[in-house]
Coordinates of C-alpha atoms in Angstrom, one line a residue:
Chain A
X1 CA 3.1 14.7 36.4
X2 CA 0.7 14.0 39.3
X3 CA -1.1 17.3 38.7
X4 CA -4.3 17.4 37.6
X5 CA -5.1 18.8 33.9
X6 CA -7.3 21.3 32.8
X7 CA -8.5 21.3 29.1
X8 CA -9.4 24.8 28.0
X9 CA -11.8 26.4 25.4
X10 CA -9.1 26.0 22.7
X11 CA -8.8 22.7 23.4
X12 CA -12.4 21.6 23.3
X13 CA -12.7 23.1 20.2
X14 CA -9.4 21.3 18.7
X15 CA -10.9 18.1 19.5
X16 CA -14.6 18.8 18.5
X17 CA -12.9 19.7 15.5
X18 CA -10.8 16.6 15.2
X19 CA -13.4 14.9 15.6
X20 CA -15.6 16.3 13.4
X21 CA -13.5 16.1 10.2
X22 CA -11.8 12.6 11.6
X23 CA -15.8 11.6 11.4
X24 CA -16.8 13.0 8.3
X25 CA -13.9 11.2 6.6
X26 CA -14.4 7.8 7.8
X27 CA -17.9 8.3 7.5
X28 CA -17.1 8.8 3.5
X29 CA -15.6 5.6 3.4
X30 CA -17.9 3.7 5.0
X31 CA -21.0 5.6 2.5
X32 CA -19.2 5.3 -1.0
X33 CA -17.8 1.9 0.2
X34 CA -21.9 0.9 0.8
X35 CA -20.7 -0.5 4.0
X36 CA -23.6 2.2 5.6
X37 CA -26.5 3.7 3.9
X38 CA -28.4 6.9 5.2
X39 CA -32.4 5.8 5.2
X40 CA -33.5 9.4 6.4
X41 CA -32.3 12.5 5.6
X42 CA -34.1 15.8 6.9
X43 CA -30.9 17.9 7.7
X44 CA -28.2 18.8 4.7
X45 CA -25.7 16.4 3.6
X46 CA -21.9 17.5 4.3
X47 CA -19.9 15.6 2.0
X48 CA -21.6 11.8 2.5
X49 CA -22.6 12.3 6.1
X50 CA -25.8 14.3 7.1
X51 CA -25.0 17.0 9.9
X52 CA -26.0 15.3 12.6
X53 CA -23.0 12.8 12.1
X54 CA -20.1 15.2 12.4
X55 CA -21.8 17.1 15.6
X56 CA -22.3 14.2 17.2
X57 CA -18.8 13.1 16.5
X58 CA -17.4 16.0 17.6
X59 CA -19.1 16.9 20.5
X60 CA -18.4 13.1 21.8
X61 CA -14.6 13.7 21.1
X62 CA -14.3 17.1 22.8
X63 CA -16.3 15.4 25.6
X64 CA -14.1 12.3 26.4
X65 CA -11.4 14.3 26.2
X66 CA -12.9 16.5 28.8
X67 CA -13.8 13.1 31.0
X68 CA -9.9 11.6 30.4
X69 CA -7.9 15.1 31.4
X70 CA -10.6 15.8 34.5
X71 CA -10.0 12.0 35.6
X72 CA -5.9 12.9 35.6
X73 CA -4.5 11.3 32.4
X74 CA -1.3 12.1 32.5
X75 CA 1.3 12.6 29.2
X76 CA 3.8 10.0 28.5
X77 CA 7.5 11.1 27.9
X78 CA 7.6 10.3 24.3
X79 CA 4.0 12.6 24.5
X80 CA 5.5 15.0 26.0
X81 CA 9.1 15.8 23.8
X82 CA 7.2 15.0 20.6
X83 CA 3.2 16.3 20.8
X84 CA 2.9 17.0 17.0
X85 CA 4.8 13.1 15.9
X86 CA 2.0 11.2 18.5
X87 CA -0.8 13.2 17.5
X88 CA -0.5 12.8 13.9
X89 CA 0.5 8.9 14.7
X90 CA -2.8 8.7 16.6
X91 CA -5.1 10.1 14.2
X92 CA -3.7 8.2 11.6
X93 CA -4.5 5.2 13.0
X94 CA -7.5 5.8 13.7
X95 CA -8.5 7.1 10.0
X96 CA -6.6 4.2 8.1
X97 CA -8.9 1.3 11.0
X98 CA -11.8 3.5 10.0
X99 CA -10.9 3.0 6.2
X100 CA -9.9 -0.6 6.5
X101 CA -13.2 -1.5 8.3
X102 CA -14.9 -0.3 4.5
X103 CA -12.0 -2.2 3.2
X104 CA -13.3 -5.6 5.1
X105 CA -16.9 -5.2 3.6
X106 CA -16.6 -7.9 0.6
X107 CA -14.6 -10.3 2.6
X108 CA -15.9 -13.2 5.1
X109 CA -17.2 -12.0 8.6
X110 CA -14.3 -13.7 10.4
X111 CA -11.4 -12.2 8.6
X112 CA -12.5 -9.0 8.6
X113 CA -13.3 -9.3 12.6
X114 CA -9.9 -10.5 13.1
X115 CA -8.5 -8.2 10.9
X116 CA -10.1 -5.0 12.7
X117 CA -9.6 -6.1 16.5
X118 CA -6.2 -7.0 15.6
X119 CA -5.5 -3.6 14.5
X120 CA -7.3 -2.1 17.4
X121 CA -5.4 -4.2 19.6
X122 CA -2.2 -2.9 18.3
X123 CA -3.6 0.4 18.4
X124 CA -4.7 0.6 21.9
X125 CA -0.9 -1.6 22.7
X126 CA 0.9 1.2 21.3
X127 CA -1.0 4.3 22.6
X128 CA -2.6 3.5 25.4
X129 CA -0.8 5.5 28.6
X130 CA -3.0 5.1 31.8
X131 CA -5.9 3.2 33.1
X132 CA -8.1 6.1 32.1
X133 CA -7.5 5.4 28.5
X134 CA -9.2 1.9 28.6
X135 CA -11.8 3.7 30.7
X136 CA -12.5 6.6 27.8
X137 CA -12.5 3.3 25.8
X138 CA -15.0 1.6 27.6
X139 CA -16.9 5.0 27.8
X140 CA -16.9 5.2 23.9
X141 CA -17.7 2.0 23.3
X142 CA -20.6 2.0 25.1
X143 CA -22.1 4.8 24.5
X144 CA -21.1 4.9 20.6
X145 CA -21.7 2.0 19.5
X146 CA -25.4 2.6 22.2
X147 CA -26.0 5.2 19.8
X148 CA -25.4 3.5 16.6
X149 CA -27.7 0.6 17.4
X150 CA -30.7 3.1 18.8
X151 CA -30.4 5.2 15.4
X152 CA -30.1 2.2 13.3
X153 CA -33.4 0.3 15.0
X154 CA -34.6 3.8 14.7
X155 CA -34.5 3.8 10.5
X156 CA -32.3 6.5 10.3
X157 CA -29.3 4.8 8.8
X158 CA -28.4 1.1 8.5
X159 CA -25.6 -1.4 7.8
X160 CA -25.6 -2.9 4.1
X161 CA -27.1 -6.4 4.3
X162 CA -23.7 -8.4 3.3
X163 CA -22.3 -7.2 6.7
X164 CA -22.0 -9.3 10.0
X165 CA -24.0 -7.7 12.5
X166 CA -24.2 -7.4 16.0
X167 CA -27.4 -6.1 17.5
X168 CA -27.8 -4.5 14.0
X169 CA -24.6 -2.9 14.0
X170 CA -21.4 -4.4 12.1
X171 CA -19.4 -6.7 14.6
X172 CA -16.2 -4.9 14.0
X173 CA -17.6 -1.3 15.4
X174 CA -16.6 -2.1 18.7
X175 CA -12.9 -2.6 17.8
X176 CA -13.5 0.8 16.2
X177 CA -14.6 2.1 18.9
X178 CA -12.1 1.0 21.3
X179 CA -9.2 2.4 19.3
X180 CA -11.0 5.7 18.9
X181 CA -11.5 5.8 22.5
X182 CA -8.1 5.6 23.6
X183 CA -6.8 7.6 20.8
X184 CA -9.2 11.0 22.1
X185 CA -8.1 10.3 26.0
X186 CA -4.9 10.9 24.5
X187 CA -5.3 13.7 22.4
X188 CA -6.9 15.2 25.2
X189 CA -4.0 14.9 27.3
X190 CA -1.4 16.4 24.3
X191 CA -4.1 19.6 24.6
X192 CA -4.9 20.3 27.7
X193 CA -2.1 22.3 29.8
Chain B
X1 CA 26.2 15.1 15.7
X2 CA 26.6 18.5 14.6
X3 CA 29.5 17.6 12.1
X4 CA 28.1 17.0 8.4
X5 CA 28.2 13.4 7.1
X6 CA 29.5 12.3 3.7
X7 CA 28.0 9.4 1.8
X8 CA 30.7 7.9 -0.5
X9 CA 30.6 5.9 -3.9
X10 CA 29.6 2.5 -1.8
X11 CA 26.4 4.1 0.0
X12 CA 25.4 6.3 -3.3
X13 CA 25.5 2.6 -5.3
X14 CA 23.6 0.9 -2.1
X15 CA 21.0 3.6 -2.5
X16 CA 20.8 3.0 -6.3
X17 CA 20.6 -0.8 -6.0
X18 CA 17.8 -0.5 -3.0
X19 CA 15.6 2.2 -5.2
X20 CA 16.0 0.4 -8.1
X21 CA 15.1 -3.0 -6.4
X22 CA 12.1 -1.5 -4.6
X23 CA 11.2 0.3 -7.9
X24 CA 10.9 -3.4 -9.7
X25 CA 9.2 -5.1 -6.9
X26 CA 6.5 -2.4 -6.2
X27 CA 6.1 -1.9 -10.4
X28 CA 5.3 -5.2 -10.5
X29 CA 2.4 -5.2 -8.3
X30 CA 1.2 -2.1 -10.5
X31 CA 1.3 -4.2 -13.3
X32 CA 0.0 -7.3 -12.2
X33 CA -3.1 -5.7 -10.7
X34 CA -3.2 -3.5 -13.9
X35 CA -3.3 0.0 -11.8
X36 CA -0.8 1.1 -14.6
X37 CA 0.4 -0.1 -17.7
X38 CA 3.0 0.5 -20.1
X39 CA 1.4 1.9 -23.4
X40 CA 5.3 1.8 -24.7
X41 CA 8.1 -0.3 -25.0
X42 CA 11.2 0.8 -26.8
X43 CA 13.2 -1.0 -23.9
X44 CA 13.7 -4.5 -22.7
X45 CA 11.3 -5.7 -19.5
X46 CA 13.0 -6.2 -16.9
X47 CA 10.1 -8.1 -14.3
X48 CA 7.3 -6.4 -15.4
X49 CA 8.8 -3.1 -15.9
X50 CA 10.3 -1.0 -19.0
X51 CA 14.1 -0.5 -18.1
X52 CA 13.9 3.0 -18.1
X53 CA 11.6 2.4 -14.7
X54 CA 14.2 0.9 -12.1
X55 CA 17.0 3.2 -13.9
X56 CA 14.8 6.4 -12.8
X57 CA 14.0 4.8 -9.6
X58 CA 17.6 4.1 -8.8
X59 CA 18.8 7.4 -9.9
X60 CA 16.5 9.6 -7.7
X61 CA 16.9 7.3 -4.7
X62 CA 20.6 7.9 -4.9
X63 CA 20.4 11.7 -5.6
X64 CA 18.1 12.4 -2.8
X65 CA 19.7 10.2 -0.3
X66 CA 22.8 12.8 -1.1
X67 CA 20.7 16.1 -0.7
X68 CA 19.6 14.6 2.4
X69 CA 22.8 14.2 3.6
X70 CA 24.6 17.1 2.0
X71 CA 21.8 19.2 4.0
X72 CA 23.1 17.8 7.1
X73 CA 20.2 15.4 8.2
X74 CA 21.7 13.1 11.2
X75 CA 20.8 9.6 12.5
X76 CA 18.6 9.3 15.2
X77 CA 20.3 7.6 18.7
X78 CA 17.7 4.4 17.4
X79 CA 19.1 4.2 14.0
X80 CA 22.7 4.6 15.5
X81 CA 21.8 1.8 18.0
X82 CA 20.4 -0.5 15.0
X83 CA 21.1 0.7 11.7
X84 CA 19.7 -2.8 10.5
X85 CA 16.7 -2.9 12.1
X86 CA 15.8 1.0 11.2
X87 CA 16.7 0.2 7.2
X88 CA 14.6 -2.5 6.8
X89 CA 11.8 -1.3 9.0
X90 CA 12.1 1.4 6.9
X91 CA 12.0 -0.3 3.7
X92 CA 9.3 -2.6 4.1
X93 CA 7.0 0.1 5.1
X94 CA 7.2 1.5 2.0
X95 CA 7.2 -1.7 0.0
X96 CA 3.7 -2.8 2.5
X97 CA 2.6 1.0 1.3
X98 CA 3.7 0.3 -2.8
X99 CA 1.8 -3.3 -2.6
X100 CA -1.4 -1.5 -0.6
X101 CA -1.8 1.4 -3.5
X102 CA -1.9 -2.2 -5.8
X103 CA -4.9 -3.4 -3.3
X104 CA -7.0 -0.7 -2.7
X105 CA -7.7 -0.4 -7.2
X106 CA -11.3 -2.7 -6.8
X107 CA -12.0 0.2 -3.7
X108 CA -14.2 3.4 -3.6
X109 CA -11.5 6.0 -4.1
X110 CA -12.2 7.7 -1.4
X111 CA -11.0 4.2 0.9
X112 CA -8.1 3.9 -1.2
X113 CA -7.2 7.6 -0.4
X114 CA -8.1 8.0 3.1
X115 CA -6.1 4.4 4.0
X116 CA -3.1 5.3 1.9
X117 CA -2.4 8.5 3.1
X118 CA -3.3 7.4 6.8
X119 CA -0.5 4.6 6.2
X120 CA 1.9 7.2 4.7
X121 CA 1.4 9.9 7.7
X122 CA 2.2 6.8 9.8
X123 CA 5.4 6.1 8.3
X124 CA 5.9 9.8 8.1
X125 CA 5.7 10.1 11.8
X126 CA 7.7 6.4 12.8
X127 CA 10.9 7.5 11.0
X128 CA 11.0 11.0 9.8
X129 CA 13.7 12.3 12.2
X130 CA 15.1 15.9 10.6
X131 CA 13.2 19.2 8.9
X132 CA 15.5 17.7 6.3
X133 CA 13.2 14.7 5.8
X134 CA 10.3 16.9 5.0
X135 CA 12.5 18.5 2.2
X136 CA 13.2 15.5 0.6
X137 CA 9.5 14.2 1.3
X138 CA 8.5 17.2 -1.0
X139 CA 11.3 17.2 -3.1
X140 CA 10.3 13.3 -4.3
X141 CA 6.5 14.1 -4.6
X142 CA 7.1 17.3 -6.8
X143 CA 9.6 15.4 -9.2
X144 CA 8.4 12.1 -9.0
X145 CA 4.7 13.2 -9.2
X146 CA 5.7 15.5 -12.1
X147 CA 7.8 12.9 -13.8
X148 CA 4.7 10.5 -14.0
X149 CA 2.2 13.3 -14.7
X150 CA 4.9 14.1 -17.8
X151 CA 5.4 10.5 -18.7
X152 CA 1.7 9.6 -18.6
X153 CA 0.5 13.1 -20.9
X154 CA 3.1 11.3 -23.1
X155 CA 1.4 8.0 -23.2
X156 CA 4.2 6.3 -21.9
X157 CA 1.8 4.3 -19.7
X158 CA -1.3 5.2 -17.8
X159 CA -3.3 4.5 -14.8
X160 CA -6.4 2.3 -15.0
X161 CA -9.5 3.6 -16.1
X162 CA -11.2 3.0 -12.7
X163 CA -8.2 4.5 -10.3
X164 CA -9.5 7.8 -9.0
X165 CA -7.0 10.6 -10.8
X166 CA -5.2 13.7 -9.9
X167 CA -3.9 15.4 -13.2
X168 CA -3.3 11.9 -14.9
X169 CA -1.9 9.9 -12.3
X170 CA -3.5 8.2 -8.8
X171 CA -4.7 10.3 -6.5
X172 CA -3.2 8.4 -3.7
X173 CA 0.4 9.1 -5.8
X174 CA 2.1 11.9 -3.3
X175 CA 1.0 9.8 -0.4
X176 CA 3.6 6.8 -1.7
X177 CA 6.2 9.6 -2.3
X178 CA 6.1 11.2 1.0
X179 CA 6.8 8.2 2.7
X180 CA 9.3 7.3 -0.1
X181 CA 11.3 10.9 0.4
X182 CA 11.4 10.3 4.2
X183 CA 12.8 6.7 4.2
X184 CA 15.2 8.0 1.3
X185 CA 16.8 10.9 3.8
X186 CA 16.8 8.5 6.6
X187 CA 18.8 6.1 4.7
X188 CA 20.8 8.4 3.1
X189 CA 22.1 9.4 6.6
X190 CA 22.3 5.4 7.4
X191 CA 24.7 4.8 4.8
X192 CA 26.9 8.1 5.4
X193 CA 29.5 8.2 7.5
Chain C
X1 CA 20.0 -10.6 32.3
X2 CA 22.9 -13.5 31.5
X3 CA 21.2 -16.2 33.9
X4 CA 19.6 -18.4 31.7
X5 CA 15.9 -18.6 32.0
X6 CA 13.3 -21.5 32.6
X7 CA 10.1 -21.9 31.7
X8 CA 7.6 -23.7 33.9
X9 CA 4.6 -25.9 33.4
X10 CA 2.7 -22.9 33.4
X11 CA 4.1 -21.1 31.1
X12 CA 4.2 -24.3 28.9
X13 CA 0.5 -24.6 29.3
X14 CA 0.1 -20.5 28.5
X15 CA 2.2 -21.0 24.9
X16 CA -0.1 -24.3 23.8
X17 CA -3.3 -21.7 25.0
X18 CA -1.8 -19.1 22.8
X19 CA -1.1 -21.1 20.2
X20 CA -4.2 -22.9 19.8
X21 CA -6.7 -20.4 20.1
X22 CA -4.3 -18.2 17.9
X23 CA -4.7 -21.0 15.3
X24 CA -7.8 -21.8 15.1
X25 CA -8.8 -18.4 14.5
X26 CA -6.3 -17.5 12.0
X27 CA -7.7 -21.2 10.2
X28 CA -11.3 -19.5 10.4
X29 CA -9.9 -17.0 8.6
X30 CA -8.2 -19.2 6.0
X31 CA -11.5 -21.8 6.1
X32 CA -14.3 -18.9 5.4
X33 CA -11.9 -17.3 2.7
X34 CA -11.9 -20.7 0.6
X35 CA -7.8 -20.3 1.2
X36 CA -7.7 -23.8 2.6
X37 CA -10.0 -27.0 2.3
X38 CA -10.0 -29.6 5.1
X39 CA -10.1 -32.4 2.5
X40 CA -10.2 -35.1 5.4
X41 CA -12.1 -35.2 8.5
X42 CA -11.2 -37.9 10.6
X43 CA -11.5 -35.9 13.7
X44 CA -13.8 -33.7 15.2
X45 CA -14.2 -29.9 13.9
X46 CA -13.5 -27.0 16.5
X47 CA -14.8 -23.8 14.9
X48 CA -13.7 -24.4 11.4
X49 CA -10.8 -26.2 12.0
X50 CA -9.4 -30.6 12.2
X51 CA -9.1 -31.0 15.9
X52 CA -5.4 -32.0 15.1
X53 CA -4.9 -28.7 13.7
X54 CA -4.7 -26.4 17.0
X55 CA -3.4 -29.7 18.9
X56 CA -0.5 -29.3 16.6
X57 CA -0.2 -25.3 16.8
X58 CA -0.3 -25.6 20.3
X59 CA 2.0 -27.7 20.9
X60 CA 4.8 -26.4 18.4
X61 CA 4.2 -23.0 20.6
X62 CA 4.8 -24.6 23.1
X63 CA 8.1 -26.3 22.3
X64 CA 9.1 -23.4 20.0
X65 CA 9.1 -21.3 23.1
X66 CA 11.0 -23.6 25.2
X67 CA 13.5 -23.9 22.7
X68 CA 14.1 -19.9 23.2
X69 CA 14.5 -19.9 26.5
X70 CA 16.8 -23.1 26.7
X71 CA 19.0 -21.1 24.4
X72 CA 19.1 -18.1 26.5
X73 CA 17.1 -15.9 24.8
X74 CA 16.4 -12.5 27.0
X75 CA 14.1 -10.0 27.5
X76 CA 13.7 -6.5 26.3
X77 CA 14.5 -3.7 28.7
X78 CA 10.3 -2.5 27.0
X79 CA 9.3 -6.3 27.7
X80 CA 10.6 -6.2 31.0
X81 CA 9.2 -2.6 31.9
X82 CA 5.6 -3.4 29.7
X83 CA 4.8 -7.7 29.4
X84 CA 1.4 -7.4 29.1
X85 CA 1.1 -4.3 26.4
X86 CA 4.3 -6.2 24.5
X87 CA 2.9 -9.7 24.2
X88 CA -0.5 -7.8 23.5
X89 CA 1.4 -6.4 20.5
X90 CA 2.7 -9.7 19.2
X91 CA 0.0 -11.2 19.3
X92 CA -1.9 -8.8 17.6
X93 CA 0.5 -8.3 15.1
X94 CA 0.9 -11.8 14.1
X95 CA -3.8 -12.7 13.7
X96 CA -3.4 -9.7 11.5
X97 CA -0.5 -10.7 9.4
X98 CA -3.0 -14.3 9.3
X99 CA -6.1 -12.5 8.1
X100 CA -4.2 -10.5 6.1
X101 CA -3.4 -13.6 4.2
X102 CA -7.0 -14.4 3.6
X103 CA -7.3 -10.7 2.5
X104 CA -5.0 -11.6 -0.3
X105 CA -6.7 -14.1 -1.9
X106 CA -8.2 -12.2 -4.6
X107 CA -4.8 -10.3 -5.4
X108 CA -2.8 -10.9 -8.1
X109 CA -0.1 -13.4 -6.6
X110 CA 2.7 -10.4 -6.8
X111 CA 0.6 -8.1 -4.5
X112 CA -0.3 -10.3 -1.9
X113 CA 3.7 -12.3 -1.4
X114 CA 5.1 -8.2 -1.3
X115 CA 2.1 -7.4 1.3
X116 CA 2.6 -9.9 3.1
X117 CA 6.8 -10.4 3.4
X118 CA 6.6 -6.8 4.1
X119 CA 4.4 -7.1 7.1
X120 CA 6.5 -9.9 8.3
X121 CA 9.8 -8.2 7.9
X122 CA 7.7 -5.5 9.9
X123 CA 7.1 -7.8 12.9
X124 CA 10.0 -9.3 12.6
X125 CA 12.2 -6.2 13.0
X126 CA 10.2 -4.2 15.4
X127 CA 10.4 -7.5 18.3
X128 CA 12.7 -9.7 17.1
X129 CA 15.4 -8.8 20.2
X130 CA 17.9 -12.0 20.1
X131 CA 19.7 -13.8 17.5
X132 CA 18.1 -16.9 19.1
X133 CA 14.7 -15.4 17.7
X134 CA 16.2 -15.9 13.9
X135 CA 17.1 -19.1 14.8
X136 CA 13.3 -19.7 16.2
X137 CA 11.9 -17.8 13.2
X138 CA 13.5 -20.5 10.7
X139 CA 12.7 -23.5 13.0
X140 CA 8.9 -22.2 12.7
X141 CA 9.3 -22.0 8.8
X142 CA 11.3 -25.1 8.2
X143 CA 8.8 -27.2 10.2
X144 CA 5.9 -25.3 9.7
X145 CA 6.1 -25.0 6.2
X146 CA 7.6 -28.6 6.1
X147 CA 4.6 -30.1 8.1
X148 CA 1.9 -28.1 5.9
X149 CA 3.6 -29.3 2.5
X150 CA 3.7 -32.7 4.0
X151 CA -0.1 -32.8 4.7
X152 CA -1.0 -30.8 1.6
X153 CA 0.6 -33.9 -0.7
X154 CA -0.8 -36.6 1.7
X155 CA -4.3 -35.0 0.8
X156 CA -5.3 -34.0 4.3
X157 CA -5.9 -30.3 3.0
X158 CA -5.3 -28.1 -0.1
X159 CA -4.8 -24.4 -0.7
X160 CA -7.4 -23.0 -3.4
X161 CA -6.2 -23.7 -7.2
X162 CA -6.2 -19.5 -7.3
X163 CA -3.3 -19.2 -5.0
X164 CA 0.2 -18.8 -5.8
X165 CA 2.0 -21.7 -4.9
X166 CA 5.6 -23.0 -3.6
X167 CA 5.7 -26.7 -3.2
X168 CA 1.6 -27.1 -3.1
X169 CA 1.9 -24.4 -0.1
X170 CA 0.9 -20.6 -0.2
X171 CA 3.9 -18.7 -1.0
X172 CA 3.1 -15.9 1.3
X173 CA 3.3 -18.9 4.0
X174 CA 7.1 -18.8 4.9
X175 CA 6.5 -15.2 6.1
X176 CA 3.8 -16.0 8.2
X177 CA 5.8 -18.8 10.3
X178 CA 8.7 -16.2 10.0
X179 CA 6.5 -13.8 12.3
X180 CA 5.2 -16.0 13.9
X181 CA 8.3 -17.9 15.1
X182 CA 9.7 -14.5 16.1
X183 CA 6.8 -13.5 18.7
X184 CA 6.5 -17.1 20.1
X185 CA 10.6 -16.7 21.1
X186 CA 9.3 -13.4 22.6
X187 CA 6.8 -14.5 24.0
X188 CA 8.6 -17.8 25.6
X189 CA 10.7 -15.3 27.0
X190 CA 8.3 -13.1 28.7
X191 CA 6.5 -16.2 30.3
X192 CA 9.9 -17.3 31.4
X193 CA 11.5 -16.4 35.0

């Protein structure tokens, strides 16, 4: 249990995958919903999201999970007899916050902030293992929503005008954000050896 | 653990009474929210629903609860613990899942997809206990998918114009009978002995 | 685990904390949805809400969660092992189950009273650990509801002519106190030594 981790090739490429497809369907959601709008798009579209999304996505999830098995995450018992149960439990989390935060778009900024951290909260309550999860959080947090608020002052994409902003991204991405983040420092643990 | 239960004339006529209870309650926020509607009624309402609907419910519940247990699916050392507490854990998630298919109708359909079938992989992966769970989880979407698919090319009743279709019916449909076939074989095996 | 507990000044002072802040922003939520009007202001506003109103939250937390431990309720062998992730949970569990009421608003009365049971039946059976939490889950709803159906007549607030009512009240509100009495026991408990 106290040995350290290694996450191989296959691995990696599980959760750049994961996260790829985990991104392109909560980006869908968030598109159709209006809740985001693209305002450039020089690269193809896949489904709603233009390639860049999806990369970035994925190479961000194979990378934390990288950063949370080098740092010595460790699998909890109910991880461990049950891999396949706590990863589907996990991603499904993730996807329905990710759908619920297009879900929040026509209602008053405070109930859908409450309603989104609160289902973080209980997200990161129930999954979270080790202190390295709430730093992967952190870590995805930062950086992620970082990146959303460079590309958004940047004009490439932006959030619709009816949502409650912070620093020009919606106020509930960080709640996103931390869910995700512990959610991928687990996965990363359940696929590394 | 290994023997094979039996589920007598009591559990067969809890099982009928809980589907056909559920059935009633969850039609009724289908028809209130007009996501379906009757287009026939030869029969008395009973609620909001033709009486054919909580019969058919009732019926299937009981019949797969049996297969489930006549396949040899056993409890789980929680549900032995707290048989209580498992059913109507179990119960409600499906009913919270019946009454979320209802809220989701004014949504893109690609939100009302993603978040029901993110909510039914998480009750999917909470209780589903046995291989034989998956069995009955498809055995309920193929009939009860095809039943509705039949009833509605007969103009029974139909969805609303604006929910997103698969053949006829909602295309979030087998993601409230997977979770339905699941909680079925798990309380199937609760009410065995 | 027999010994009967006590619960200190501190702990005391923790419950009114948890249970003001808790209420005043599950009333934001209700106040910005148009669920409730403050029809009177006597006092002073905090956020969106009467002054009274978290003064009276507050302090029914507070007494609620004496009254557990007074009766002996215990802790969980997970509370024991996990306080901070388990009242994290709670607490999360129960501002969602309060936005979620707000959600509701548009819904037809059906949808949001089956949403919003369901949820409650949810919270209630996955941390309800003693009967004395029952007992503190109807002292919640008897008073709670009591006190709000009370107010609502006297003209101090009202709930919006759109939602479905029992007695003047929501009728998804008996399922919120029901939650909500069950964490506070739990969380009476886990500040207890």
């Amino acid at each position: 249990m106290s040995e350290r981790g290694e996450i191989g090739a296959g691995g990696l490429a599980a959760l750049f995958a994961i996260g790829a497809l985990g991104g392109l369907i909560g980006d869908m959601c968030h598109v159709q919903s209006g809740t985001t709008i693209y305002l450039e798009d020089p690269l193809p579209y896949i489904w709603e999201s233009q390639l860049w999304f999806p990369l970035m996505v994925g190479a961000g999830t194979a990378a934390l999970g990288w950063i949370a098995v080098r740092l010595g995450a460790s699998a909890s018992e109910d991880e461990r007899a049950e891999p396949l149960r706590s990863a589907a439990a996990m991603i499904a989390s993730v996807l329905a916050l990710y759908a619920l935060t297009a879900v929040v778009r026509g209602e008053p900024a405070s109930v859908g902030i409450v309603l989104c951290y609160s289902v973080a909260a209980l997200i990161c309550a129930r999954f979270a293992h080790d202190r390295v999860d709430f730093l992967c959080a952190a870590l995805a947090t930062v950086f992620g929503v970082g990146a959303e608020i460079v590309l958004s002052c940047l004009d490439v994409f932006e959030y619709a005008d009816d949502v409650e902003k912070f620093v020009n991204v919606a106020a509930w991405l960080p709640a996103l954000y931390l869910a995700y983040g512990v959610v991928v420092a687990r996965l990363g643990v359940l696929l590394s050896r």
